[in-house]
Amino acid sequence: NRDYYCAVIEDEAQKMSEMIRRMTMLMQLEGGSEQLLTERFDIGELARNLLQKYAPRLAQKNVTAVAPPETSLLVQADDYWIENVLTNYLSNALNHVSMDGRVEITMQLLDNGCVRTAVFNTGESIPAEELPRIWESFYKVDKARTRAYGGTGIGLSVVAAIMKAHGMPFGVRNVSDKRGNGVEFFFDLPQG
């Protein structure tokens, strides 16, 4: 019994630590005390590396992972903060992907000279009336499901703050296409 309760306490402490870290990031970004250090980096390479990092979790759910092509795609942004955005999108995709489903990262060069990075996962769509609210701090669409994987409701508000600090578009949409039914989160960055 002691080992069990120690494990529960350790798990809860880790969740609290992560929540405090994210809240601090959010306050720094929203307060303007965190400066962006923009530089050129390969967004495709970042995405492929992160997808590789999540490979064991993808395998547990028997999920098909589709990475962006091995071509170099340079963007101009703060790579530390953009890694946070992409990590959050991937983590959400893994938490909500259907068993034997699909997670796909795509990159698209837009007409305005920006690169759109999108993370798609098969699974349940987000109710249309909930879509605008998911960017709010502590907002959870399905509290029971979020509790199951330990979500705090802060991650997407951090994403919103990061993208607003960059002055770039971001969003989410429900998808029903050849990939299947699911959800796609995206963000745009200027090509570098």
mmCIF file with all atom_site columns, C-alpha atoms in Angstrom, residues 20-173:
data_model
loop_
_atom_site.group_PDB
_atom_site.id
_atom_site.type_symbol
_atom_site.label_atom_id
_atom_site.label_alt_id
_atom_site.label_comp_id
_atom_site.label_asym_id
_atom_site.label_entity_id
_atom_site.label_seq_id
_atom_site.pdbx_PDB_ins_code
_atom_site.Cartn_x
_atom_site.Cartn_y
_atom_site.Cartn_z
_atom_site.occupancy
_atom_site.B_iso_or_equiv
_atom_site.pdbx_formal_charge
_atom_site.auth_seq_id
_atom_site.auth_comp_id
_atom_site.auth_asym_id
_atom_site.auth_atom_id
_atom_site.pdbx_PDB_model_num
ATOM 1   C CA . ILE A 1 20  ? 3.093   25.579 -12.590 1.00 0.00 ? 20  ILE A CA 1
ATOM 2   C CA . ARG A 1 21  ? 5.718   25.546 -15.370 1.00 0.00 ? 21  ARG A CA 1
ATOM 3   C CA . ARG A 1 22  ? 3.051   26.151 -18.016 1.00 0.00 ? 22  ARG A CA 1
ATOM 4   C CA . MET A 1 23  ? 1.336   28.862 -15.971 1.00 0.00 ? 23  MET A CA 1
ATOM 5   C CA . THR A 1 24  ? 4.682   30.638 -15.544 1.00 0.00 ? 24  THR A CA 1
ATOM 6   C CA . MET A 1 25  ? 5.304   30.439 -19.301 1.00 0.00 ? 25  MET A CA 1
ATOM 7   C CA . LEU A 1 26  ? 1.834   31.813 -19.969 1.00 0.00 ? 26  LEU A CA 1
ATOM 8   C CA . MET A 1 27  ? 2.280   34.730 -17.544 1.00 0.00 ? 27  MET A CA 1
ATOM 9   C CA . GLN A 1 28  ? 5.684   35.598 -19.016 1.00 0.00 ? 28  GLN A CA 1
ATOM 10  C CA . LEU A 1 29  ? 4.355   35.589 -22.559 1.00 0.00 ? 29  LEU A CA 1
ATOM 11  C CA . GLU A 1 30  ? 1.159   37.490 -21.798 1.00 0.00 ? 30  GLU A CA 1
ATOM 12  C CA . GLY A 1 31  ? 3.008   39.981 -19.604 1.00 0.00 ? 31  GLY A CA 1
ATOM 13  C CA . GLY A 1 32  ? 5.582   40.690 -22.291 1.00 0.00 ? 32  GLY A CA 1
ATOM 14  C CA . SER A 1 33  ? 8.525   39.853 -20.015 1.00 0.00 ? 33  SER A CA 1
ATOM 15  C CA . GLU A 1 34  ? 9.589   36.969 -22.243 1.00 0.00 ? 34  GLU A CA 1
ATOM 16  C CA . GLN A 1 35  ? 11.449  38.134 -25.329 1.00 0.00 ? 35  GLN A CA 1
ATOM 17  C CA . LEU A 1 36  ? 11.296  36.177 -28.566 1.00 0.00 ? 36  LEU A CA 1
ATOM 18  C CA . LEU A 1 37  ? 14.636  35.222 -30.085 1.00 0.00 ? 37  LEU A CA 1
ATOM 19  C CA . THR A 1 38  ? 13.768  34.764 -33.730 1.00 0.00 ? 38  THR A CA 1
ATOM 20  C CA . GLU A 1 39  ? 16.110  32.846 -35.991 1.00 0.00 ? 39  GLU A CA 1
ATOM 21  C CA . ARG A 1 40  ? 15.980  30.645 -39.068 1.00 0.00 ? 40  ARG A CA 1
ATOM 22  C CA . PHE A 1 41  ? 15.406  26.951 -38.452 1.00 0.00 ? 41  PHE A CA 1
ATOM 23  C CA . ASP A 1 42  ? 14.043  23.915 -40.268 1.00 0.00 ? 42  ASP A CA 1
ATOM 24  C CA . ILE A 1 43  ? 10.458  23.377 -39.098 1.00 0.00 ? 43  ILE A CA 1
ATOM 25  C CA . GLY A 1 44  ? 10.264  20.039 -40.923 1.00 0.00 ? 44  GLY A CA 1
ATOM 26  C CA . GLU A 1 45  ? 13.296  18.689 -39.079 1.00 0.00 ? 45  GLU A CA 1
ATOM 27  C CA . LEU A 1 46  ? 11.821  19.836 -35.754 1.00 0.00 ? 46  LEU A CA 1
ATOM 28  C CA . ALA A 1 47  ? 8.531   18.078 -36.553 1.00 0.00 ? 47  ALA A CA 1
ATOM 29  C CA . ARG A 1 48  ? 10.228  14.838 -37.625 1.00 0.00 ? 48  ARG A CA 1
ATOM 30  C CA . ASN A 1 49  ? 12.376  14.793 -34.464 1.00 0.00 ? 49  ASN A CA 1
ATOM 31  C CA . LEU A 1 50  ? 9.366   15.344 -32.206 1.00 0.00 ? 50  LEU A CA 1
ATOM 32  C CA . LEU A 1 51  ? 7.381   12.630 -33.971 1.00 0.00 ? 51  LEU A CA 1
ATOM 33  C CA . GLN A 1 52  ? 10.313  10.258 -33.448 1.00 0.00 ? 52  GLN A CA 1
ATOM 34  C CA . LYS A 1 53  ? 10.332  11.153 -29.742 1.00 0.00 ? 53  LYS A CA 1
ATOM 35  C CA . TYR A 1 54  ? 6.664   10.137 -29.493 1.00 0.00 ? 54  TYR A CA 1
ATOM 36  C CA . ALA A 1 55  ? 7.172   6.857  -31.406 1.00 0.00 ? 55  ALA A CA 1
ATOM 37  C CA . PRO A 1 56  ? 6.788   4.599  -28.322 1.00 0.00 ? 56  PRO A CA 1
ATOM 38  C CA . ARG A 1 57  ? 3.452   6.189  -27.358 1.00 0.00 ? 57  ARG A CA 1
ATOM 39  C CA . LEU A 1 58  ? 2.252   5.946  -30.957 1.00 0.00 ? 58  LEU A CA 1
ATOM 40  C CA . ALA A 1 59  ? 3.169   2.252  -31.031 1.00 0.00 ? 59  ALA A CA 1
ATOM 41  C CA . GLN A 1 60  ? 1.212   1.604  -27.808 1.00 0.00 ? 60  GLN A CA 1
ATOM 42  C CA . LYS A 1 61  ? -1.980  2.730  -29.537 1.00 0.00 ? 61  LYS A CA 1
ATOM 43  C CA . ASN A 1 62  ? -1.003  1.128  -32.859 1.00 0.00 ? 62  ASN A CA 1
ATOM 44  C CA . VAL A 1 63  ? -1.157  4.558  -34.468 1.00 0.00 ? 63  VAL A CA 1
ATOM 45  C CA . THR A 1 64  ? 0.128   5.245  -37.965 1.00 0.00 ? 64  THR A CA 1
ATOM 46  C CA . ALA A 1 65  ? 2.429   8.273  -37.850 1.00 0.00 ? 65  ALA A CA 1
ATOM 47  C CA . VAL A 1 66  ? 3.023   10.331 -40.978 1.00 0.00 ? 66  VAL A CA 1
ATOM 48  C CA . ALA A 1 67  ? 5.922   12.783 -40.857 1.00 0.00 ? 67  ALA A CA 1
ATOM 49  C CA . PRO A 1 68  ? 6.500   15.684 -43.227 1.00 0.00 ? 68  PRO A CA 1
ATOM 50  C CA . PRO A 1 69  ? 8.812   15.004 -46.189 1.00 0.00 ? 69  PRO A CA 1
ATOM 51  C CA . GLU A 1 70  ? 12.573  15.021 -45.629 1.00 0.00 ? 70  GLU A CA 1
ATOM 52  C CA . THR A 1 71  ? 12.963  18.333 -47.453 1.00 0.00 ? 71  THR A CA 1
ATOM 53  C CA . SER A 1 72  ? 14.314  21.409 -45.687 1.00 0.00 ? 72  SER A CA 1
ATOM 54  C CA . LEU A 1 73  ? 11.694  24.041 -44.911 1.00 0.00 ? 73  LEU A CA 1
ATOM 55  C CA . LEU A 1 74  ? 13.134  27.102 -43.190 1.00 0.00 ? 74  LEU A CA 1
ATOM 56  C CA . VAL A 1 75  ? 11.021  29.460 -41.090 1.00 0.00 ? 75  VAL A CA 1
ATOM 57  C CA . GLN A 1 76  ? 11.787  32.593 -39.086 1.00 0.00 ? 76  GLN A CA 1
ATOM 58  C CA . ALA A 1 77  ? 10.631  32.328 -35.450 1.00 0.00 ? 77  ALA A CA 1
ATOM 59  C CA . ASP A 1 78  ? 11.717  31.532 -31.902 1.00 0.00 ? 78  ASP A CA 1
ATOM 60  C CA . ASP A 1 79  ? 12.511  27.823 -32.178 1.00 0.00 ? 79  ASP A CA 1
ATOM 61  C CA . TYR A 1 80  ? 12.177  27.197 -28.413 1.00 0.00 ? 80  TYR A CA 1
ATOM 62  C CA . TRP A 1 81  ? 8.617   28.528 -28.282 1.00 0.00 ? 81  TRP A CA 1
ATOM 63  C CA . ILE A 1 82  ? 7.603   26.922 -31.577 1.00 0.00 ? 82  ILE A CA 1
ATOM 64  C CA . GLU A 1 83  ? 8.847   23.579 -30.261 1.00 0.00 ? 83  GLU A CA 1
ATOM 65  C CA . ASN A 1 84  ? 6.452   24.129 -27.334 1.00 0.00 ? 84  ASN A CA 1
ATOM 66  C CA . VAL A 1 85  ? 3.582   24.741 -29.765 1.00 0.00 ? 85  VAL A CA 1
ATOM 67  C CA . LEU A 1 86  ? 4.342   21.637 -31.804 1.00 0.00 ? 86  LEU A CA 1
ATOM 68  C CA . THR A 1 87  ? 4.882   19.522 -28.670 1.00 0.00 ? 87  THR A CA 1
ATOM 69  C CA . ASN A 1 88  ? 1.514   20.624 -27.330 1.00 0.00 ? 88  ASN A CA 1
ATOM 70  C CA . TYR A 1 89  ? -0.259  19.853 -30.604 1.00 0.00 ? 89  TYR A CA 1
ATOM 71  C CA . LEU A 1 90  ? 1.388   16.407 -30.810 1.00 0.00 ? 90  LEU A CA 1
ATOM 72  C CA . SER A 1 91  ? 0.642   15.603 -27.187 1.00 0.00 ? 91  SER A CA 1
ATOM 73  C CA . ASN A 1 92  ? -3.017  16.521 -27.702 1.00 0.00 ? 92  ASN A CA 1
ATOM 74  C CA . ALA A 1 93  ? -3.129  14.420 -30.876 1.00 0.00 ? 93  ALA A CA 1
ATOM 75  C CA . LEU A 1 94  ? -1.726  11.419 -29.015 1.00 0.00 ? 94  LEU A CA 1
ATOM 76  C CA . ASN A 1 95  ? -4.186  11.836 -26.162 1.00 0.00 ? 95  ASN A CA 1
ATOM 77  C CA . HIS A 1 96  ? -7.178  12.005 -28.499 1.00 0.00 ? 96  HIS A CA 1
ATOM 78  C CA . VAL A 1 97  ? -6.237  9.797  -31.451 1.00 0.00 ? 97  VAL A CA 1
ATOM 79  C CA . SER A 1 98  ? -8.432  6.760  -31.957 1.00 0.00 ? 98  SER A CA 1
ATOM 80  C CA . MET A 1 99  ? -6.933  3.320  -31.367 1.00 0.00 ? 99  MET A CA 1
ATOM 81  C CA . ASP A 1 100 ? -5.357  2.095  -34.619 1.00 0.00 ? 100 ASP A CA 1
ATOM 82  C CA . GLY A 1 101 ? -5.734  5.671  -35.845 1.00 0.00 ? 101 GLY A CA 1
ATOM 83  C CA . ARG A 1 102 ? -3.515  8.156  -37.593 1.00 0.00 ? 102 ARG A CA 1
ATOM 84  C CA . VAL A 1 103 ? -1.409  11.166 -36.580 1.00 0.00 ? 103 VAL A CA 1
ATOM 85  C CA . GLU A 1 104 ? -0.032  13.251 -39.422 1.00 0.00 ? 104 GLU A CA 1
ATOM 86  C CA . ILE A 1 105 ? 2.124   16.373 -39.537 1.00 0.00 ? 105 ILE A CA 1
ATOM 87  C CA . THR A 1 106 ? 1.928   18.361 -42.760 1.00 0.00 ? 106 THR A CA 1
ATOM 88  C CA . MET A 1 107 ? 3.719   21.452 -44.026 1.00 0.00 ? 107 MET A CA 1
ATOM 89  C CA . GLN A 1 108 ? 2.349   23.725 -46.718 1.00 0.00 ? 108 GLN A CA 1
ATOM 90  C CA . LEU A 1 109 ? 3.803   26.842 -48.316 1.00 0.00 ? 109 LEU A CA 1
ATOM 91  C CA . LEU A 1 110 ? 1.028   29.446 -48.450 1.00 0.00 ? 110 LEU A CA 1
ATOM 92  C CA . ASP A 1 111 ? 0.555   32.153 -51.088 1.00 0.00 ? 111 ASP A CA 1
ATOM 93  C CA . ASN A 1 112 ? 1.474   34.855 -48.538 1.00 0.00 ? 112 ASN A CA 1
ATOM 94  C CA . GLY A 1 113 ? 4.991   33.421 -48.088 1.00 0.00 ? 113 GLY A CA 1
ATOM 95  C CA . CYS A 1 114 ? 4.212   31.672 -44.816 1.00 0.00 ? 114 CYS A CA 1
ATOM 96  C CA . VAL A 1 115 ? 4.573   28.009 -43.939 1.00 0.00 ? 115 VAL A CA 1
ATOM 97  C CA . ARG A 1 116 ? 1.535   26.326 -42.395 1.00 0.00 ? 116 ARG A CA 1
ATOM 98  C CA . THR A 1 117 ? 2.314   23.438 -40.060 1.00 0.00 ? 117 THR A CA 1
ATOM 99  C CA . ALA A 1 118 ? -0.642  21.221 -39.182 1.00 0.00 ? 118 ALA A CA 1
ATOM 100 C CA . VAL A 1 119 ? -1.076  18.273 -36.828 1.00 0.00 ? 119 VAL A CA 1
ATOM 101 C CA . PHE A 1 120 ? -3.991  15.985 -37.673 1.00 0.00 ? 120 PHE A CA 1
ATOM 102 C CA . ASN A 1 121 ? -5.322  13.060 -35.669 1.00 0.00 ? 121 ASN A CA 1
ATOM 103 C CA . THR A 1 122 ? -8.187  10.679 -36.291 1.00 0.00 ? 122 THR A CA 1
ATOM 104 C CA . GLY A 1 123 ? -10.781 10.473 -33.561 1.00 0.00 ? 123 GLY A CA 1
ATOM 105 C CA . GLU A 1 124 ? -13.762 12.371 -32.229 1.00 0.00 ? 124 GLU A CA 1
ATOM 106 C CA . SER A 1 125 ? -14.296 15.880 -33.519 1.00 0.00 ? 125 SER A CA 1
ATOM 107 C CA . ILE A 1 126 ? -14.567 18.848 -31.176 1.00 0.00 ? 126 ILE A CA 1
ATOM 108 C CA . PRO A 1 127 ? -18.136 20.190 -30.900 1.00 0.00 ? 127 PRO A CA 1
ATOM 109 C CA . ALA A 1 128 ? -18.388 23.339 -33.047 1.00 0.00 ? 128 ALA A CA 1
ATOM 110 C CA . GLU A 1 129 ? -19.576 25.473 -30.125 1.00 0.00 ? 129 GLU A CA 1
ATOM 111 C CA . GLU A 1 130 ? -16.474 24.458 -28.126 1.00 0.00 ? 130 GLU A CA 1
ATOM 112 C CA . LEU A 1 131 ? -13.877 25.334 -30.806 1.00 0.00 ? 131 LEU A CA 1
ATOM 113 C CA . PRO A 1 132 ? -13.438 29.036 -29.869 1.00 0.00 ? 132 PRO A CA 1
ATOM 114 C CA . ARG A 1 133 ? -13.150 28.243 -26.157 1.00 0.00 ? 133 ARG A CA 1
ATOM 115 C CA . ILE A 1 134 ? -10.355 25.649 -26.290 1.00 0.00 ? 134 ILE A CA 1
ATOM 116 C CA . TRP A 1 135 ? -7.736  28.428 -26.259 1.00 0.00 ? 135 TRP A CA 1
ATOM 117 C CA . GLU A 1 136 ? -8.924  29.684 -22.834 1.00 0.00 ? 136 GLU A CA 1
ATOM 118 C CA . SER A 1 137 ? -6.876  28.820 -19.731 1.00 0.00 ? 137 SER A CA 1
ATOM 119 C CA . PHE A 1 138 ? -8.188  25.790 -17.816 1.00 0.00 ? 138 PHE A CA 1
ATOM 120 C CA . TYR A 1 139 ? -10.918 25.107 -20.385 1.00 0.00 ? 139 TYR A CA 1
ATOM 121 C CA . LYS A 1 140 ? -11.492 21.418 -21.092 1.00 0.00 ? 140 LYS A CA 1
ATOM 122 C CA . VAL A 1 141 ? -13.935 20.118 -23.683 1.00 0.00 ? 141 VAL A CA 1
ATOM 123 C CA . ASP A 1 142 ? -14.347 16.698 -22.057 1.00 0.00 ? 142 ASP A CA 1
ATOM 124 C CA . LYS A 1 143 ? -13.317 16.845 -18.414 1.00 0.00 ? 143 LYS A CA 1
ATOM 125 C CA . ALA A 1 144 ? -13.591 13.082 -17.884 1.00 0.00 ? 144 ALA A CA 1
ATOM 126 C CA . ARG A 1 145 ? -11.304 12.247 -20.836 1.00 0.00 ? 145 ARG A CA 1
ATOM 127 C CA . THR A 1 146 ? -8.854  15.001 -19.917 1.00 0.00 ? 146 THR A CA 1
ATOM 128 C CA . ARG A 1 147 ? -8.606  13.679 -16.362 1.00 0.00 ? 147 ARG A CA 1
ATOM 129 C CA . ALA A 1 148 ? -7.757  10.221 -17.720 1.00 0.00 ? 148 ALA A CA 1
ATOM 130 C CA . TYR A 1 149 ? -4.501  11.446 -19.294 1.00 0.00 ? 149 TYR A CA 1
ATOM 131 C CA . GLY A 1 150 ? -3.739  14.228 -16.803 1.00 0.00 ? 150 GLY A CA 1
ATOM 132 C CA . GLY A 1 151 ? -4.508  17.309 -18.901 1.00 0.00 ? 151 GLY A CA 1
ATOM 133 C CA . THR A 1 152 ? -4.646  20.649 -17.094 1.00 0.00 ? 152 THR A CA 1
ATOM 134 C CA . GLY A 1 153 ? -6.377  22.835 -19.665 1.00 0.00 ? 153 GLY A CA 1
ATOM 135 C CA . ILE A 1 154 ? -3.391  25.198 -19.896 1.00 0.00 ? 154 ILE A CA 1
ATOM 136 C CA . GLY A 1 155 ? -1.505  23.864 -22.930 1.00 0.00 ? 155 GLY A CA 1
ATOM 137 C CA . LEU A 1 156 ? -3.584  25.451 -25.671 1.00 0.00 ? 156 LEU A CA 1
ATOM 138 C CA . SER A 1 157 ? -3.698  28.808 -23.874 1.00 0.00 ? 157 SER A CA 1
ATOM 139 C CA . VAL A 1 158 ? 0.125   28.709 -23.875 1.00 0.00 ? 158 VAL A CA 1
ATOM 140 C CA . VAL A 1 159 ? 0.013   27.939 -27.623 1.00 0.00 ? 159 VAL A CA 1
ATOM 141 C CA . ALA A 1 160 ? -2.285  30.938 -28.151 1.00 0.00 ? 160 ALA A CA 1
ATOM 142 C CA . ALA A 1 161 ? 0.053   33.219 -26.183 1.00 0.00 ? 161 ALA A CA 1
ATOM 143 C CA . ILE A 1 162 ? 3.111   31.998 -28.132 1.00 0.00 ? 162 ILE A CA 1
ATOM 144 C CA . MET A 1 163 ? 1.471   32.517 -31.498 1.00 0.00 ? 163 MET A CA 1
ATOM 145 C CA . LYS A 1 164 ? 0.095   35.933 -30.506 1.00 0.00 ? 164 LYS A CA 1
ATOM 146 C CA . ALA A 1 165 ? 3.607   36.934 -29.380 1.00 0.00 ? 165 ALA A CA 1
ATOM 147 C CA . HIS A 1 166 ? 4.807   35.936 -32.868 1.00 0.00 ? 166 HIS A CA 1
ATOM 148 C CA . GLY A 1 167 ? 1.880   37.834 -34.428 1.00 0.00 ? 167 GLY A CA 1
ATOM 149 C CA . MET A 1 168 ? 0.999   34.786 -36.518 1.00 0.00 ? 168 MET A CA 1
ATOM 150 C CA . PRO A 1 169 ? -2.254  32.865 -37.200 1.00 0.00 ? 169 PRO A CA 1
ATOM 151 C CA . PHE A 1 170 ? -3.116  29.579 -35.507 1.00 0.00 ? 170 PHE A CA 1
ATOM 152 C CA . GLY A 1 171 ? -6.260  27.530 -35.157 1.00 0.00 ? 171 GLY A CA 1
ATOM 153 C CA . VAL A 1 172 ? -8.144  24.276 -35.152 1.00 0.00 ? 172 VAL A CA 1
ATOM 154 C CA . ARG A 1 173 ? -10.742 22.647 -37.375 1.00 0.00 ? 173 ARG A CA 1
#
